[in-house]
PDB file of C-alpha atoms in Angstrom:
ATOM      1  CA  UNK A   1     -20.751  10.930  25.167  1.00  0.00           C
ATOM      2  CA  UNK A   2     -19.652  14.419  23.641  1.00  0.00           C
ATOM      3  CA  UNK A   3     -16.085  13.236  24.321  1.00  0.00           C
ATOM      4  CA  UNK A   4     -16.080   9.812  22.305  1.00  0.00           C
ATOM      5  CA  UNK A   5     -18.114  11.899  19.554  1.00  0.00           C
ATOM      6  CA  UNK A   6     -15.533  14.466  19.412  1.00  0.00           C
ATOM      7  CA  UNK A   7     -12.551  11.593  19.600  1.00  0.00           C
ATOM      8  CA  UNK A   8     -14.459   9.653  16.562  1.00  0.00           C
ATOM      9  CA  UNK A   9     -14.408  13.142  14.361  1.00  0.00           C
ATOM     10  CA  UNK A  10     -10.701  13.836  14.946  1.00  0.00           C
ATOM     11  CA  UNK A  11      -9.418   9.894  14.625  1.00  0.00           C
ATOM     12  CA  UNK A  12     -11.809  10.246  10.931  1.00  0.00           C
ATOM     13  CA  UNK A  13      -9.927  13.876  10.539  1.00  0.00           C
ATOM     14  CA  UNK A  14      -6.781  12.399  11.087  1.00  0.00           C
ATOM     15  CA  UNK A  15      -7.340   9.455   8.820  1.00  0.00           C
ATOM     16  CA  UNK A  16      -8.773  11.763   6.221  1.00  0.00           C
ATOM     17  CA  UNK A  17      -6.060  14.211   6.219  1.00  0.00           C
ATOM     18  CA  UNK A  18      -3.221  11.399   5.513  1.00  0.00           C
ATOM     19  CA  UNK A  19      -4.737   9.757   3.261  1.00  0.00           C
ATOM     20  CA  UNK A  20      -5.778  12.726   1.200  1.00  0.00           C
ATOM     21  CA  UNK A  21      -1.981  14.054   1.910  1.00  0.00           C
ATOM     22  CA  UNK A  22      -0.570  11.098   0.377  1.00  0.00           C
ATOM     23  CA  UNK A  23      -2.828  11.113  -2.642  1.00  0.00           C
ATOM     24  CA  UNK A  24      -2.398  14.850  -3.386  1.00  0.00           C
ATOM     25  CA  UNK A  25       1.181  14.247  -3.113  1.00  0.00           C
ATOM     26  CA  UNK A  26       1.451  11.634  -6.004  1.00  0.00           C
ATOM     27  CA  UNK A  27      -1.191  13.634  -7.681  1.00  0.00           C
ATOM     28  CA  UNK A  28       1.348  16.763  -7.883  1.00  0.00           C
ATOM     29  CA  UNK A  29       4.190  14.322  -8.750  1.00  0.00           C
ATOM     30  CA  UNK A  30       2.522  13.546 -11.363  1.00  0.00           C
ATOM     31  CA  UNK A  31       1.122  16.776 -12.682  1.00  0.00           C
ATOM     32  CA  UNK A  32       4.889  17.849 -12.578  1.00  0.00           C
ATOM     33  CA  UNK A  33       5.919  15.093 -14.128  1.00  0.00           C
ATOM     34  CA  UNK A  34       3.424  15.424 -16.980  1.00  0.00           C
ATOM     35  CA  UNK A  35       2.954  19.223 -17.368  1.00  0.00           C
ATOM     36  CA  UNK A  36       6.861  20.214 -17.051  1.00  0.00           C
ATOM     37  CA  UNK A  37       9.434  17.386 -16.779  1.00  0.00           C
ATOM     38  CA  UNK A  38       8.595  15.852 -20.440  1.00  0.00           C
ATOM     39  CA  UNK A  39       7.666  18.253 -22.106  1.00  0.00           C
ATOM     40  CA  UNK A  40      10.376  21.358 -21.234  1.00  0.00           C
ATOM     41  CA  UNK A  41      13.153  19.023 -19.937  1.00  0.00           C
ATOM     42  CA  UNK A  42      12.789  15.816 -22.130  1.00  0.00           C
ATOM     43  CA  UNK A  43      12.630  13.594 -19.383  1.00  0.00           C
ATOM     44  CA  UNK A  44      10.731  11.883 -16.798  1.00  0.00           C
ATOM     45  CA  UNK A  45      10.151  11.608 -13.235  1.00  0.00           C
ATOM     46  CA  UNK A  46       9.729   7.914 -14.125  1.00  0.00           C
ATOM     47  CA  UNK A  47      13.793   7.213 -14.221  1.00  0.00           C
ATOM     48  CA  UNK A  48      13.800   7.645 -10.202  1.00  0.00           C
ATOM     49  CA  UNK A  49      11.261   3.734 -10.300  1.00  0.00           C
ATOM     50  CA  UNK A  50      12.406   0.401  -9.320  1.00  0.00           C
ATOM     51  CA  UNK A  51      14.869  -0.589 -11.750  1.00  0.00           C
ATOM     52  CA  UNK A  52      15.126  -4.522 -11.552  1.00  0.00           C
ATOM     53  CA  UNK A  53      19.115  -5.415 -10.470  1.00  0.00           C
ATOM     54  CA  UNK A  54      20.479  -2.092 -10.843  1.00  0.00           C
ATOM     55  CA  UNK A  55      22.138  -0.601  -8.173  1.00  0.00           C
ATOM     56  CA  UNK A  56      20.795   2.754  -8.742  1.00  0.00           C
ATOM     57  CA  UNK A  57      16.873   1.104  -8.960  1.00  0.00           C
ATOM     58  CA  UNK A  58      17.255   1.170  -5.079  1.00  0.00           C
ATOM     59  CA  UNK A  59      16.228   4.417  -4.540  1.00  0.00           C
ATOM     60  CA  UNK A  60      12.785   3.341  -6.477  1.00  0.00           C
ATOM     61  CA  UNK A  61      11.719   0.809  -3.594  1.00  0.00           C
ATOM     62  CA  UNK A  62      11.128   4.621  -1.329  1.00  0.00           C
ATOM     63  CA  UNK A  63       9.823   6.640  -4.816  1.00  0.00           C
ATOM     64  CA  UNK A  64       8.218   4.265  -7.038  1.00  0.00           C
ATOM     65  CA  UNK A  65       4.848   4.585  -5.000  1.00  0.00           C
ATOM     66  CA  UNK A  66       4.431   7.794  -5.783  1.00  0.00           C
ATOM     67  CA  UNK A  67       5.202   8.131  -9.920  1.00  0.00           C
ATOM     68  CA  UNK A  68       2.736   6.625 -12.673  1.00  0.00           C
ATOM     69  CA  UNK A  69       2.924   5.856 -16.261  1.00  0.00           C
ATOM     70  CA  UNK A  70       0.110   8.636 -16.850  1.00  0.00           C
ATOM     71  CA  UNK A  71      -2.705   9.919 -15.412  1.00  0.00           C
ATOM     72  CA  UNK A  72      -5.074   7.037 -16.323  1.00  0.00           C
ATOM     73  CA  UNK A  73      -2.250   4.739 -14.144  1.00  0.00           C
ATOM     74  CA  UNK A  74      -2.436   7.286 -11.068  1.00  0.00           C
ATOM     75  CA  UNK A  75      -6.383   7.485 -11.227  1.00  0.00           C
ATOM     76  CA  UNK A  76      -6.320   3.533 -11.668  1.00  0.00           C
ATOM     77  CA  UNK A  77      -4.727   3.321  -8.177  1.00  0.00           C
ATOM     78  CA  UNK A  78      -6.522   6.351  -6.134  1.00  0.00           C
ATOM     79  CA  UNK A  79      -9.905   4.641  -5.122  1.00  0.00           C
ATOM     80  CA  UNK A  80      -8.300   1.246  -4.234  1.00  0.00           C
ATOM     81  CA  UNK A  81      -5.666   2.899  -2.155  1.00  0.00           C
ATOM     82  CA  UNK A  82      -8.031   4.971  -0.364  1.00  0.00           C
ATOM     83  CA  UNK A  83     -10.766   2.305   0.144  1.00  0.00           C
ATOM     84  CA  UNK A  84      -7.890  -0.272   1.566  1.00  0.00           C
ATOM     85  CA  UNK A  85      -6.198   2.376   3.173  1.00  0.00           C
ATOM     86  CA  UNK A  86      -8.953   3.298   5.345  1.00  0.00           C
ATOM     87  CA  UNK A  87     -10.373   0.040   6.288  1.00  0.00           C
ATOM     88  CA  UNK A  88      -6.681  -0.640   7.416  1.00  0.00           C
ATOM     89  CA  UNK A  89      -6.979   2.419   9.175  1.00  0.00           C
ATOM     90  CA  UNK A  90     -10.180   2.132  11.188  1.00  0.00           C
ATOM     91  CA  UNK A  91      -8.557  -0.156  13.873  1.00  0.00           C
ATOM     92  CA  UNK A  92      -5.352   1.712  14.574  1.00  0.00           C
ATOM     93  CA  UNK A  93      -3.638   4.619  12.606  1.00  0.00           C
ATOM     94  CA  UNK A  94      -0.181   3.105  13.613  1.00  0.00           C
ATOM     95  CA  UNK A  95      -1.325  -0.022  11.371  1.00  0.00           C
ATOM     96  CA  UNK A  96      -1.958   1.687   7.811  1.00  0.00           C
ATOM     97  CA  UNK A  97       1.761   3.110   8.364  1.00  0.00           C
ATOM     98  CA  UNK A  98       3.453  -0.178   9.568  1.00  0.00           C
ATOM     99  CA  UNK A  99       1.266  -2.169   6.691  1.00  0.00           C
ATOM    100  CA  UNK A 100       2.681   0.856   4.041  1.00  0.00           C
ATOM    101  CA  UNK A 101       5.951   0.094   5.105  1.00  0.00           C
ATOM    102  CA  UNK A 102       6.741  -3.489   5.293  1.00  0.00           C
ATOM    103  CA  UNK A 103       4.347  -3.826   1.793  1.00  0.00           C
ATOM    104  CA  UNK A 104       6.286  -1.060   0.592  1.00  0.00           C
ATOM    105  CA  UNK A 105       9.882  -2.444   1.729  1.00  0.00           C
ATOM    106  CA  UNK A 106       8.538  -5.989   0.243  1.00  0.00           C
ATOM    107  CA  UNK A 107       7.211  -5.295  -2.880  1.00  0.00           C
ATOM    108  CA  UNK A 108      10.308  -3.170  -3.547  1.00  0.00           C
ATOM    109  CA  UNK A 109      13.040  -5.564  -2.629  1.00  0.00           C
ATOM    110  CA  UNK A 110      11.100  -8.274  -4.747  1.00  0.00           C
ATOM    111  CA  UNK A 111      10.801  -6.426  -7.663  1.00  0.00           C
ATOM    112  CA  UNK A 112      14.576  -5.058  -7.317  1.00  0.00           C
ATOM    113  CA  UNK A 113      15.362  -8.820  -7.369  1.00  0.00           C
ATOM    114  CA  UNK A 114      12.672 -10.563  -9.557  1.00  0.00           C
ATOM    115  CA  UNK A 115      11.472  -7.685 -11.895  1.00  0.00           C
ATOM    116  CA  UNK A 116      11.786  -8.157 -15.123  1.00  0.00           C
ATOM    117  CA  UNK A 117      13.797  -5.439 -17.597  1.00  0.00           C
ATOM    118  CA  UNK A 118      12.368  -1.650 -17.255  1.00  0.00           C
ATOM    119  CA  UNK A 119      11.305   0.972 -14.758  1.00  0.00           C
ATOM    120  CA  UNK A 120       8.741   0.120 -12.345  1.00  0.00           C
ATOM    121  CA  UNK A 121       6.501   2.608 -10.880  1.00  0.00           C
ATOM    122  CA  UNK A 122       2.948   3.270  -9.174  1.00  0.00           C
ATOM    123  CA  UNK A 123       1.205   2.652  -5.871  1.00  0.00           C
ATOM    124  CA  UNK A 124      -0.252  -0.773  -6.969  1.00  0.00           C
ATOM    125  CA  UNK A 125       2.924  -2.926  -5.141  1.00  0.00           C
ATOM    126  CA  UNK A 126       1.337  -1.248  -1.621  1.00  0.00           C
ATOM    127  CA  UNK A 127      -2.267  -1.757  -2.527  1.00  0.00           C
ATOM    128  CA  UNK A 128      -1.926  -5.504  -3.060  1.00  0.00           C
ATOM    129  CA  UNK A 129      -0.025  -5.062   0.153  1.00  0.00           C
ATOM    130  CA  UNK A 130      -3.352  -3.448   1.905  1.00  0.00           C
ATOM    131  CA  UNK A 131      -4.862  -6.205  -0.029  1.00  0.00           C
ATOM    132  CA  UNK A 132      -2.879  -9.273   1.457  1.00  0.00           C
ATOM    133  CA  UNK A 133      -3.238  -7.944   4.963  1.00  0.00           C
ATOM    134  CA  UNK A 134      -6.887  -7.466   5.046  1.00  0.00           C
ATOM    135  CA  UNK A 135      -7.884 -11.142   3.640  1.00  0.00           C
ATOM    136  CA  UNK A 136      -5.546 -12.440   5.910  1.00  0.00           C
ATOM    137  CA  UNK A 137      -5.737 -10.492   8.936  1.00  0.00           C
ATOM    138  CA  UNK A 138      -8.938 -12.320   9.788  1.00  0.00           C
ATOM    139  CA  UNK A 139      -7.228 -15.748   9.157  1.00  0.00           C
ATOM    140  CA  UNK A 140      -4.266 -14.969  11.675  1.00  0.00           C
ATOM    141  CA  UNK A 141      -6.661 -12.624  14.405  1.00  0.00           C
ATOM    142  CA  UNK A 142      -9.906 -15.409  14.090  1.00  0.00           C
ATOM    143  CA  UNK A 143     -12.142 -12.296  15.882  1.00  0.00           C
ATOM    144  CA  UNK A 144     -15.309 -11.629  14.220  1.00  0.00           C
ATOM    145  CA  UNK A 145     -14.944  -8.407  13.100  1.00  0.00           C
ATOM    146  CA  UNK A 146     -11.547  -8.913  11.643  1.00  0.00           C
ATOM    147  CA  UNK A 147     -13.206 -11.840   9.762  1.00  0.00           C
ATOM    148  CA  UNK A 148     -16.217 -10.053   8.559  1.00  0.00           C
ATOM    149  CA  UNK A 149     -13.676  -7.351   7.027  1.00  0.00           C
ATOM    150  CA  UNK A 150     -11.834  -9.648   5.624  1.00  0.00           C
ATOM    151  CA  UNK A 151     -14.317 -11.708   4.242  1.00  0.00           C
ATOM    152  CA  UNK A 152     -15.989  -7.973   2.866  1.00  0.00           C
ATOM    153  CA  UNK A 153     -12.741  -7.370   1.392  1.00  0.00           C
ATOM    154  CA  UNK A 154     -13.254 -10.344  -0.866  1.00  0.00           C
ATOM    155  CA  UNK A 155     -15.881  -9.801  -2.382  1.00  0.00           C
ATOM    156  CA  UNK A 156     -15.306  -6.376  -3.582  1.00  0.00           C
ATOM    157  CA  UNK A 157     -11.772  -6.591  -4.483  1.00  0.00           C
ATOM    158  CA  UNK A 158     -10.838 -10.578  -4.830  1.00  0.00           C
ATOM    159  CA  UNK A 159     -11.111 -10.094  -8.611  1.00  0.00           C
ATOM    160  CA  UNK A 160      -7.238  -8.135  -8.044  1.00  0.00           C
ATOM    161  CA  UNK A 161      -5.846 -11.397  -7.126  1.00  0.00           C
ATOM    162  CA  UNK A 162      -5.211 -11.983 -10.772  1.00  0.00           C
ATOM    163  CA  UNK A 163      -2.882  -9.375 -10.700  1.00  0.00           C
ATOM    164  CA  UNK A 164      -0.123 -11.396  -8.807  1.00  0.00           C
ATOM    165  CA  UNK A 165       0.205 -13.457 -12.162  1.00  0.00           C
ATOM    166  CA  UNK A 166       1.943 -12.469 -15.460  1.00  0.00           C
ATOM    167  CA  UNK A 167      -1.282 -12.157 -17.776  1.00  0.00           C
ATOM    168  CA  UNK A 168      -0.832  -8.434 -18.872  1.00  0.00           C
ATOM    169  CA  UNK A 169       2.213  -7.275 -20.929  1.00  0.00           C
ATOM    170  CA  UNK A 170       3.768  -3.311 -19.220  1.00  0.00           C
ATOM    171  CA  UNK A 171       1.760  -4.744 -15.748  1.00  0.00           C
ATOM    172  CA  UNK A 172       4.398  -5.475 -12.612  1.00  0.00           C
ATOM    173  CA  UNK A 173       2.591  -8.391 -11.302  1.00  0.00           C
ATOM    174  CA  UNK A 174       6.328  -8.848  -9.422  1.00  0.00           C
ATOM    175  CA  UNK A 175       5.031  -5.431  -7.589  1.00  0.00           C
ATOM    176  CA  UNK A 176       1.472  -7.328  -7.018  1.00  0.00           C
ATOM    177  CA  UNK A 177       2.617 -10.602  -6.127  1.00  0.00           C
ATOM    178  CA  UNK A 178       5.549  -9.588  -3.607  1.00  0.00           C
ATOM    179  CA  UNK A 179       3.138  -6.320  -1.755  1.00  0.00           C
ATOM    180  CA  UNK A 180       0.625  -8.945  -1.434  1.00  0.00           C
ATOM    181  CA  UNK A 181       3.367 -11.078   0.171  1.00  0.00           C
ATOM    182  CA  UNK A 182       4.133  -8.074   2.465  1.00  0.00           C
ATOM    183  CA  UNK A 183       0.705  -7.481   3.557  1.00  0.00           C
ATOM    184  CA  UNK A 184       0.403 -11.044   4.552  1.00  0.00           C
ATOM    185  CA  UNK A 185       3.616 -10.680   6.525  1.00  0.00           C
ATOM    186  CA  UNK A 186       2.432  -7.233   7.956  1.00  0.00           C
ATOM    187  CA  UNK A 187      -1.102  -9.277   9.244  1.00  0.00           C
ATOM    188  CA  UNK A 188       1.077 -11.897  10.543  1.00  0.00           C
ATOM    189  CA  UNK A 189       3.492  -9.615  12.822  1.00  0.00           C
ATOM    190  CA  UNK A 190       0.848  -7.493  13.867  1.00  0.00           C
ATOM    191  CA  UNK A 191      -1.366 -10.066  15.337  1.00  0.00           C
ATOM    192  CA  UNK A 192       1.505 -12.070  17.050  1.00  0.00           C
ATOM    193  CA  UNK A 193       2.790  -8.349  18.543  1.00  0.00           C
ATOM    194  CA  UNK A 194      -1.061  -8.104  19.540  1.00  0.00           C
ATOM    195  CA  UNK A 195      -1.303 -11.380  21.288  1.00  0.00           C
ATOM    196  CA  UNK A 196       2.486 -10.687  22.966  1.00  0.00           C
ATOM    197  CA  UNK A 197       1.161  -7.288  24.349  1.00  0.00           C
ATOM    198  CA  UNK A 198      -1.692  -9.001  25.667  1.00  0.00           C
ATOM    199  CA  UNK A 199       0.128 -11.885  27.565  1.00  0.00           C
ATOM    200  CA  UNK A 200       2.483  -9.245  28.603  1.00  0.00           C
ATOM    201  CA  UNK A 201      -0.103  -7.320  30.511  1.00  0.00           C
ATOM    202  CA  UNK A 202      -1.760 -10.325  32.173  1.00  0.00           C
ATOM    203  CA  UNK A 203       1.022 -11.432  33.540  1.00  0.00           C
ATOM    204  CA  UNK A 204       2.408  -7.985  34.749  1.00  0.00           C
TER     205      UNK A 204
END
């Protein structure tokens, strides 16, 4: 008993430590950005964001999760990405990171491609992603748990669906709409590499 206790306090450690890691690191980039890019160097952190269908925008699908606006856009993003985060998180570390990336990858391309005019930044393209992938990851699994998370997942945060359409001038719903597409895709690969594994190992 003493050694699933002490397993279930370093897997929350763990989880705790990168998720607190990630948020203190857009928390600095911000702070920096805010406190001594703008206001000694006349520019902005902001420049290195998505830009829609220019080549140099690129480099925003791997940075743009990590600048804001201003602080009210960072602190906008923190408790959603750390409530989604986690619940991804509670069945396998390995899955927040592989639903980060392919959310991250997807909402980035899409945006590159679809965005309209300007610089996009912030975390929200990989939330919707954590979004996507927890309403549908009971859909593609069918277990009960997955289901009951899912359907939990709803009800707090189904209200962010609206997000994916263009109702709010200065809001990348192209970020929204193509994470939550990458969540979905992240549910679906996960569960088919699941059931793979599975049939693997009954028939070896």
């Amino acid at each position: 008993m003493n050694e699933n206790v002490r397993a279930i306090a370093n897997e929350l450690k763990a989880q705790i430590l990168i998720l607190l890691s990630l948020v203190g690191l857009m928390w600095a980039v911000e702070i920096a950005d805010q406190v001594f890019f703008r206001p000694f160097l006349q520019t902005t952190l902001d420049v290195y964001g998505i830009i829609p269908r220019n080549l140099i925008g690129l480099r925003g699908i791997l940075f743009a999760p990590f600048l804001h606006g201003n602080f009210p856009h960072l602190i906008g993003n923190i408790i959603p990405f750390l409530v989604l985060g986690w619940l991804i998180m509670l069945r396998e570390i390995s899955d927040f990171f592989w639903v980060t990336l392919v959310s991250g990858l997807v909402s980035g391309l899409g945006t590159w491609l679809f965005g309209s005019p300007g610089v996009h930044v912030g975390a929200s393209g990989v939330i919707f992603g954590y979004l996507g992938y927890l309403l549908l990851r009971g859909f593609f699994e069918r277990s009960i748990l997955s289901i009951a998370i899912s359907l939990g997942v709803g009800v707090l945060y189904g209200s962010l669906l609206w997000g994916v359409l263009p109702m709010q001038y200065g809001i990348s719903w192209e970020g929204h709409l193509f994470g939550f597409i990458g969540g979905v895709l992240a549910a679906r690969l996960l569960v088919n590499g699941s059931r793979n594994r599975r049939s693997k190992d009954l028939f070896s």
